[in-house]
Tab-separated table of N, CA and C in Angstrom:
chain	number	residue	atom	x	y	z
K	1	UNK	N	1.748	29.212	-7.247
K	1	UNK	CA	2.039	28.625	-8.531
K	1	UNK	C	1.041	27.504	-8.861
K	2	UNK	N	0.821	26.282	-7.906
K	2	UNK	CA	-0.184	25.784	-8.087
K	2	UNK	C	-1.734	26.324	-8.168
K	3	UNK	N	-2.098	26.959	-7.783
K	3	UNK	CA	-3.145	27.815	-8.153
K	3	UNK	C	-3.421	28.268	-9.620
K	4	UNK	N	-2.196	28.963	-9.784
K	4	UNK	CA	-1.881	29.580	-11.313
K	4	UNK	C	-2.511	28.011	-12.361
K	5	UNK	N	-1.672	27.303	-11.999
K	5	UNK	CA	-1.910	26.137	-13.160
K	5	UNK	C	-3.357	25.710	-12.946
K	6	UNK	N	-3.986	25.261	-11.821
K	6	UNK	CA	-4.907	25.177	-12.006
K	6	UNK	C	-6.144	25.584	-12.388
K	7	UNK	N	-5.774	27.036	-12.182
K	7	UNK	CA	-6.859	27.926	-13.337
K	7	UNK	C	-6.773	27.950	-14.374
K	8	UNK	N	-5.434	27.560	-14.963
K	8	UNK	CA	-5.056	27.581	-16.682
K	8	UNK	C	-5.973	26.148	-16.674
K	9	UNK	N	-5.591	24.982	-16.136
K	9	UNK	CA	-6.151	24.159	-16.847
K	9	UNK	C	-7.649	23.953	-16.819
K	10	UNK	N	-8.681	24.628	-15.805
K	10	UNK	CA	-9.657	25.082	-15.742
K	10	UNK	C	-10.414	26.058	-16.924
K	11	UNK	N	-9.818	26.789	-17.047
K	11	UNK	CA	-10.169	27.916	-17.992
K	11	UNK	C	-9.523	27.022	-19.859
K	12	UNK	N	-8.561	26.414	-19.877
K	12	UNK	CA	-8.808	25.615	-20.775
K	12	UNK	C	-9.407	24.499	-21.272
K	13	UNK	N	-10.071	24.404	-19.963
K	13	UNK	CA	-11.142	22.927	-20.270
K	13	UNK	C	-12.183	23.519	-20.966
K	14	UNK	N	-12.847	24.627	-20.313
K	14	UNK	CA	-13.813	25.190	-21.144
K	14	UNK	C	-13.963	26.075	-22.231
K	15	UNK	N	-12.713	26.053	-22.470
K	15	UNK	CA	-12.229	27.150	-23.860
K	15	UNK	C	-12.454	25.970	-24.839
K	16	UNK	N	-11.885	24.310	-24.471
K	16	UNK	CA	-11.683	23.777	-25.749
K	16	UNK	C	-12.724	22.179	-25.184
K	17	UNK	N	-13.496	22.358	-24.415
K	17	UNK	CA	-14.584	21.380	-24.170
K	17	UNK	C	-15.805	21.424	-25.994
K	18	UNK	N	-15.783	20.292	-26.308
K	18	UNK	CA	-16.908	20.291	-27.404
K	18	UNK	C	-17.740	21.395	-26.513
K	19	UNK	N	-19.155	21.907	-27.597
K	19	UNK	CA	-20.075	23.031	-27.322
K	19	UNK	C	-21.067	22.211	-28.290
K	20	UNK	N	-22.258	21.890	-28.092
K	20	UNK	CA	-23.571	21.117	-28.705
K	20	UNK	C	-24.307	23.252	-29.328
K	21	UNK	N	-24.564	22.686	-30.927
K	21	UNK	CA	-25.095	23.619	-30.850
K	21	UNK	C	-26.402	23.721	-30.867
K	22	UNK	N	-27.551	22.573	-30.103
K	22	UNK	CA	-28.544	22.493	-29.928
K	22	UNK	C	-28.306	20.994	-28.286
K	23	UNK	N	-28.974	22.051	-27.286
K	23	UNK	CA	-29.192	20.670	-26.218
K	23	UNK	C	-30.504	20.085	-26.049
K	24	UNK	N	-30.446	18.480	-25.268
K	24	UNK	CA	-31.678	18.255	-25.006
K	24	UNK	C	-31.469	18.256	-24.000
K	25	UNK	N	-33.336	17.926	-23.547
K	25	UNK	CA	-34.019	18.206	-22.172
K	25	UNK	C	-32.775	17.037	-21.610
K	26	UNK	N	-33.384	16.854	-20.334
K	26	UNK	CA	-32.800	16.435	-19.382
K	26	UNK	C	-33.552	16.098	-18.190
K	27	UNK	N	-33.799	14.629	-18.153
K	27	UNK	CA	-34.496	14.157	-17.414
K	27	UNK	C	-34.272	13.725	-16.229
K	28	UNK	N	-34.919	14.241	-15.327
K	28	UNK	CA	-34.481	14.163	-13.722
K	28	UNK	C	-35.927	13.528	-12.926
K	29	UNK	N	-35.720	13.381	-11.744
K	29	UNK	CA	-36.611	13.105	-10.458
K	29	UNK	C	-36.286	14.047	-9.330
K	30	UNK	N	-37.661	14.809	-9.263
K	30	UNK	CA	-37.017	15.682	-8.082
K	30	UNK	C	-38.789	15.514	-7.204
K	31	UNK	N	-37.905	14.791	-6.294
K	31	UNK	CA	-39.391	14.163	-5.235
K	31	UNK	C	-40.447	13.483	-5.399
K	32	UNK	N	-39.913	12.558	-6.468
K	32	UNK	CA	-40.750	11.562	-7.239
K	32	UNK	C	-41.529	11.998	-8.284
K	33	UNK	N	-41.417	13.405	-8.419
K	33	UNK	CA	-42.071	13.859	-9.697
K	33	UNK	C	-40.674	13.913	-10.756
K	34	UNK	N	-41.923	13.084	-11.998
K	34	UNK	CA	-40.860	13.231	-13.557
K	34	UNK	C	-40.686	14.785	-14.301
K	35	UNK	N	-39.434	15.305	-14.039
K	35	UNK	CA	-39.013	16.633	-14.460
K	35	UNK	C	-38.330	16.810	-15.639
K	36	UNK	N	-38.542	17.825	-15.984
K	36	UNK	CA	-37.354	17.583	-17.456
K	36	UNK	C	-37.078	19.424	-17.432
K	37	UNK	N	-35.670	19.326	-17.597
K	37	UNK	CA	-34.628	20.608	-17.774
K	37	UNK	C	-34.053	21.310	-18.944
K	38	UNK	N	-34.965	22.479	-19.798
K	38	UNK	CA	-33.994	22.578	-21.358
K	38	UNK	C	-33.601	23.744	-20.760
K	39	UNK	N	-32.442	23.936	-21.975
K	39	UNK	CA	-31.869	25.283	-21.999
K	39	UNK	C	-32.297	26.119	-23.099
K	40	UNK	N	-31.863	27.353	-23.311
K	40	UNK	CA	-31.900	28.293	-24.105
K	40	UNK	C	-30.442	29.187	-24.498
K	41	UNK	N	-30.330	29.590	-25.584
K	41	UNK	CA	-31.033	29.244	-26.640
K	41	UNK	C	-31.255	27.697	-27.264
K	42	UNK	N	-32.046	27.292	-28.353
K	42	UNK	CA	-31.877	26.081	-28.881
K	42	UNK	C	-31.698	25.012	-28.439
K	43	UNK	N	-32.364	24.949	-27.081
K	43	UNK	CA	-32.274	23.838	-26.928
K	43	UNK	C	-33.314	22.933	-26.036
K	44	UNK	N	-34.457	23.776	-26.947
K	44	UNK	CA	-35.999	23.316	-26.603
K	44	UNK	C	-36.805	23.999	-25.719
K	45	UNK	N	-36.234	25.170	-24.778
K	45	UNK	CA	-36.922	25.811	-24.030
K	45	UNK	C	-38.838	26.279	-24.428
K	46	UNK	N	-38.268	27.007	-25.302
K	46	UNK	CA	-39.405	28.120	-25.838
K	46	UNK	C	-40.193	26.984	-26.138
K	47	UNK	N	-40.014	25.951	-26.752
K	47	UNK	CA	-41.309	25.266	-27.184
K	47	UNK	C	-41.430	24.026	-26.419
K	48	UNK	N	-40.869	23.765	-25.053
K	48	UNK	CA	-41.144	23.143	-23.641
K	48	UNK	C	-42.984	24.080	-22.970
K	49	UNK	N	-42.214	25.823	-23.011
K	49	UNK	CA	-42.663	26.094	-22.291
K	49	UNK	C	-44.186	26.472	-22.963
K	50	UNK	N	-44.528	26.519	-24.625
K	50	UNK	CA	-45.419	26.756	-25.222
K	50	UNK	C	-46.154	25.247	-25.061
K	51	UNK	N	-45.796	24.568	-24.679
K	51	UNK	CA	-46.633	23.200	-24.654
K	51	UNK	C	-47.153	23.115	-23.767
K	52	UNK	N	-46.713	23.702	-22.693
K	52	UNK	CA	-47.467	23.185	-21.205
K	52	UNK	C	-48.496	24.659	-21.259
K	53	UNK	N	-48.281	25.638	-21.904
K	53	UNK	CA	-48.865	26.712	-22.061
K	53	UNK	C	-50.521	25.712	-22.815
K	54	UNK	N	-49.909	25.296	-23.650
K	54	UNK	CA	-50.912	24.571	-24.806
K	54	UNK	C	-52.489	23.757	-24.000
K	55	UNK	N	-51.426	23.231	-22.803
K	55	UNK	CA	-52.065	22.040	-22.062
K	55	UNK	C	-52.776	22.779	-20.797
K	56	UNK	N	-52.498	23.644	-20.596
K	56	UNK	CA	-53.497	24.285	-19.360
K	56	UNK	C	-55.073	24.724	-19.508
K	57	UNK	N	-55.545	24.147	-18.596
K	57	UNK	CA	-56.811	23.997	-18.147
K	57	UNK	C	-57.659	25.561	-17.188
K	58	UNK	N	-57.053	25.461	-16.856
K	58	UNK	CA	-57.641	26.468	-15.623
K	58	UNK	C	-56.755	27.427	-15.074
K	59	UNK	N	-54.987	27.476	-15.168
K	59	UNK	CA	-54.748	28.807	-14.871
K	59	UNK	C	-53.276	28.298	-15.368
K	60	UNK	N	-52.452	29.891	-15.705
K	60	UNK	CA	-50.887	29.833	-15.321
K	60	UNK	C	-50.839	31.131	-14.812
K	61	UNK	N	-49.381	30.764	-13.788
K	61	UNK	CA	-48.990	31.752	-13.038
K	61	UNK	C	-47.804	32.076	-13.651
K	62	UNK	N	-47.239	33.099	-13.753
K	62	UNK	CA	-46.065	33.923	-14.392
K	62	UNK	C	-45.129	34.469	-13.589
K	63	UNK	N	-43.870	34.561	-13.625
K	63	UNK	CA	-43.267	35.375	-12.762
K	63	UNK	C	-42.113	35.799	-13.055
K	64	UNK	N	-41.613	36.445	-13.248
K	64	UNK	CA	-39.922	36.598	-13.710
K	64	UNK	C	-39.701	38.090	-13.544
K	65	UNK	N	-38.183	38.206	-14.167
K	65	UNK	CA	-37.771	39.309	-14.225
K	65	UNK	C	-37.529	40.217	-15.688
K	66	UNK	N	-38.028	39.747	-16.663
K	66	UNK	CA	-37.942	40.151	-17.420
K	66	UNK	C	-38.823	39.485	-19.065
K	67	UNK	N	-39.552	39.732	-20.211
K	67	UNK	CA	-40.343	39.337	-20.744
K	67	UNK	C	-40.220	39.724	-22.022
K	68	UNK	N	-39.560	38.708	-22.878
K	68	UNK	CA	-39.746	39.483	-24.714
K	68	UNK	C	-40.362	38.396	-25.337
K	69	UNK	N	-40.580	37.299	-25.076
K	69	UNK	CA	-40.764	35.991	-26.146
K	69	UNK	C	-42.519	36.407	-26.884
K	70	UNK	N	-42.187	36.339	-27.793
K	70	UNK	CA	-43.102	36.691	-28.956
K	70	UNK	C	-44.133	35.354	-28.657
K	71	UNK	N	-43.894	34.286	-29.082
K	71	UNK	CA	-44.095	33.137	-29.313
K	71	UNK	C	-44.445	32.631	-27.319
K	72	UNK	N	-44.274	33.030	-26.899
K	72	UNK	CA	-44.937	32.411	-25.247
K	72	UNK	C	-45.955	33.543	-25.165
K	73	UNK	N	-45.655	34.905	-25.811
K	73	UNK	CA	-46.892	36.043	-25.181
K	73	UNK	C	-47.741	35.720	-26.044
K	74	UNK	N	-47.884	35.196	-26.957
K	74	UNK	CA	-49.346	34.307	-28.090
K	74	UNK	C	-49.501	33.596	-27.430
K	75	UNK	N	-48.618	32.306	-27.010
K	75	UNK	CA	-49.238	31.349	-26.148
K	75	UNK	C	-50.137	31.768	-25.524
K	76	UNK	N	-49.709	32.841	-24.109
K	76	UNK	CA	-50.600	33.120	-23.224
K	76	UNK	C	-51.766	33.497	-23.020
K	77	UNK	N	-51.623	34.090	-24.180
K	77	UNK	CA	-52.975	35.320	-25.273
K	77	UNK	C	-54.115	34.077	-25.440
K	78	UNK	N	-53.429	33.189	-26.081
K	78	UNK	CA	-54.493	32.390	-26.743
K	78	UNK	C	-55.217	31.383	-25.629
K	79	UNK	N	-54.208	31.013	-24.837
K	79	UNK	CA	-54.611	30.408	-23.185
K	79	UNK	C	-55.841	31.621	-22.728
K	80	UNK	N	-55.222	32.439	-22.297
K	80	UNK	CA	-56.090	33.664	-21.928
K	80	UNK	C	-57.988	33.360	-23.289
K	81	UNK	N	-57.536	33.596	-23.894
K	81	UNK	CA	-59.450	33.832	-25.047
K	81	UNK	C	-59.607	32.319	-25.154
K	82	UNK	N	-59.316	31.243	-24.372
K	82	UNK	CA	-59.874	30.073	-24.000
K	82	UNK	C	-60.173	29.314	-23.265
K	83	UNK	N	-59.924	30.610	-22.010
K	83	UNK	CA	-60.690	30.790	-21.044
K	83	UNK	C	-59.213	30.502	-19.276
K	84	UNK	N	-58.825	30.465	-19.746
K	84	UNK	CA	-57.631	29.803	-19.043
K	84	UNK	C	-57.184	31.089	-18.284
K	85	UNK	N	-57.392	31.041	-17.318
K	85	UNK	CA	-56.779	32.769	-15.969
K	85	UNK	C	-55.472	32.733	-16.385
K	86	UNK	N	-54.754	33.828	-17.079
K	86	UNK	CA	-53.527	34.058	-16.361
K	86	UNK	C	-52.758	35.499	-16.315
K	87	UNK	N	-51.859	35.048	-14.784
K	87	UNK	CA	-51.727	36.104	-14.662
K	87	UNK	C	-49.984	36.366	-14.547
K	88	UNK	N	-49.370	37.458	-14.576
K	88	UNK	CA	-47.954	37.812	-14.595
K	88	UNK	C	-47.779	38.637	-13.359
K	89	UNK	N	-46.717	38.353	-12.819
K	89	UNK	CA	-46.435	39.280	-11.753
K	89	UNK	C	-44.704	39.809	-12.667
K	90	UNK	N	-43.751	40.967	-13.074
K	90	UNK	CA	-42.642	40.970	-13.778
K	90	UNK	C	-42.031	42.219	-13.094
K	91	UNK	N	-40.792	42.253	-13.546
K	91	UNK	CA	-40.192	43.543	-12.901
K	91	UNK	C	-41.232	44.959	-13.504
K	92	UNK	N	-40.645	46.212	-12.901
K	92	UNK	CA	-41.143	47.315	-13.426
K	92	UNK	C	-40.884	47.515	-15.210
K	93	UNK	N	-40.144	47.576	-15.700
K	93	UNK	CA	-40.003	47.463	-17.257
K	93	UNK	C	-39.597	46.316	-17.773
K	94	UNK	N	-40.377	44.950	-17.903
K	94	UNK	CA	-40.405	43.430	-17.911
K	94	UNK	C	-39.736	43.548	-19.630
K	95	UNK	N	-40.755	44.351	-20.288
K	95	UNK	CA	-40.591	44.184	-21.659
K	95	UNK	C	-39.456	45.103	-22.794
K	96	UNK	N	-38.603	45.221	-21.799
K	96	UNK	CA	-37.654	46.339	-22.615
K	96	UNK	C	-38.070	47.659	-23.065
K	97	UNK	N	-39.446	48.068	-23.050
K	97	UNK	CA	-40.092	49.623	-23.662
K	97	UNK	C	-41.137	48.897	-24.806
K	98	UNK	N	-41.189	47.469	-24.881
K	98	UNK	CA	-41.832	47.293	-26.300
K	98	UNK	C	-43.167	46.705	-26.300
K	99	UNK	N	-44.112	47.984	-26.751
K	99	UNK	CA	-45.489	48.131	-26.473
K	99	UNK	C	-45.987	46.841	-26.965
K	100	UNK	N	-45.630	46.203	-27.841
K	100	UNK	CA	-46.423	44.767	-28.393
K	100	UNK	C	-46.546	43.835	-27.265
K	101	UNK	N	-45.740	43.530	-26.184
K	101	UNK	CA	-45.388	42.617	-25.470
K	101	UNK	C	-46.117	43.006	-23.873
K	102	UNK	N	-46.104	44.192	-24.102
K	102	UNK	CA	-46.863	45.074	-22.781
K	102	UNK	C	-48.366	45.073	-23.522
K	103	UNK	N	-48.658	45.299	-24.772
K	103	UNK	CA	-50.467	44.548	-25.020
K	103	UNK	C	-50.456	43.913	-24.886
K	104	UNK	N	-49.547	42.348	-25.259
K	104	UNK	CA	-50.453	41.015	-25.498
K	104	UNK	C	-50.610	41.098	-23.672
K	105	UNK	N	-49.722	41.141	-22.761
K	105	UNK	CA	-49.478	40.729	-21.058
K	105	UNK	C	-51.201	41.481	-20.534
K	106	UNK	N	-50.897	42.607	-21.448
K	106	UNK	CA	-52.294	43.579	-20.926
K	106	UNK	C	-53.372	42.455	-20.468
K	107	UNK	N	-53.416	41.934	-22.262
K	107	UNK	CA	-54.857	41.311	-21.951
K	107	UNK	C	-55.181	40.001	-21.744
K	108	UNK	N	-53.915	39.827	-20.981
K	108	UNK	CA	-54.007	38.455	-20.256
K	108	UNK	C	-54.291	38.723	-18.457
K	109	UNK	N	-53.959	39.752	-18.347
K	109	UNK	CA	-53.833	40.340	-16.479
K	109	UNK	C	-52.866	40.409	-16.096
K	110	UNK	N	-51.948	40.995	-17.091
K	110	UNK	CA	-50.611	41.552	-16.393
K	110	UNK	C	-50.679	42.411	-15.351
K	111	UNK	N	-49.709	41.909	-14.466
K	111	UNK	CA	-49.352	43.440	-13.162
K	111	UNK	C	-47.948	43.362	-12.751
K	112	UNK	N	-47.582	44.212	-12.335
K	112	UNK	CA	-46.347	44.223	-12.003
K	112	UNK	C	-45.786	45.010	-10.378
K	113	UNK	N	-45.133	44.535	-9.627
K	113	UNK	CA	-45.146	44.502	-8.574
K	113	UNK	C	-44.172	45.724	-8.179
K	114	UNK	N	-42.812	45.409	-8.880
K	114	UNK	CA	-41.806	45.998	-8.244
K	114	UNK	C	-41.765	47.518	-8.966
K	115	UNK	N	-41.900	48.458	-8.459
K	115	UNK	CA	-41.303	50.028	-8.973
K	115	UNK	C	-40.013	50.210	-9.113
């Protein structure tokens, strides 16, 4: 029985907790380096990660499991024809089937690891 209640009041904290419909970063220290944490959607990610895209010099490394952002695969593109290495390592079908996103990766040095 105690159990019972405590999942009700669990599961109603977050049913009726305010919800921000835009968050900010979030500033941390992790090993004396200054970090900062957004979320997605809306809440600064995509254009966190187009900035540091903006600011690279000499390479980015890529990695994930999956790849649609319109607006980071220009980033990369444009990093890429300004001379900037980069490269993607992504699952076997990163981009959902959608050839736009599998060119821009093309001609940056996309590869992909896993079959």
């Amino acid at each position: 029985m105690k159990k019972q209640i405590l999942l009700i009041v669990v599961i109603a904290f977050f049913l009726f907790s305010p919800l921000s419909t835009t968050s900010q970063a979030t500033d941390l220290t992790l090993n004396n380096t200054p970090t900062q944490v957004y979320f997605s959607p809306k809440g600064g990610c995509t254009e966190a990660i187009i900035s540091q895209i903006d600011k690279a010099k000499s390479e980015i490394l890529v990695q994930g499991y999956s790849f649609t952002s319109a607006p980071i695969a220009k980033a990369l593109l444009n990093a890429h024809k300004r001379g900037v290495k980069v490269e993607a390592i992504l699952d076997k079908e990163p981009t959902n089937g959608k050839i736009y996103f599998r060119y821009l990766l093309g001609q940056c040095g996309y590869s992909h690891l896993h079959r």
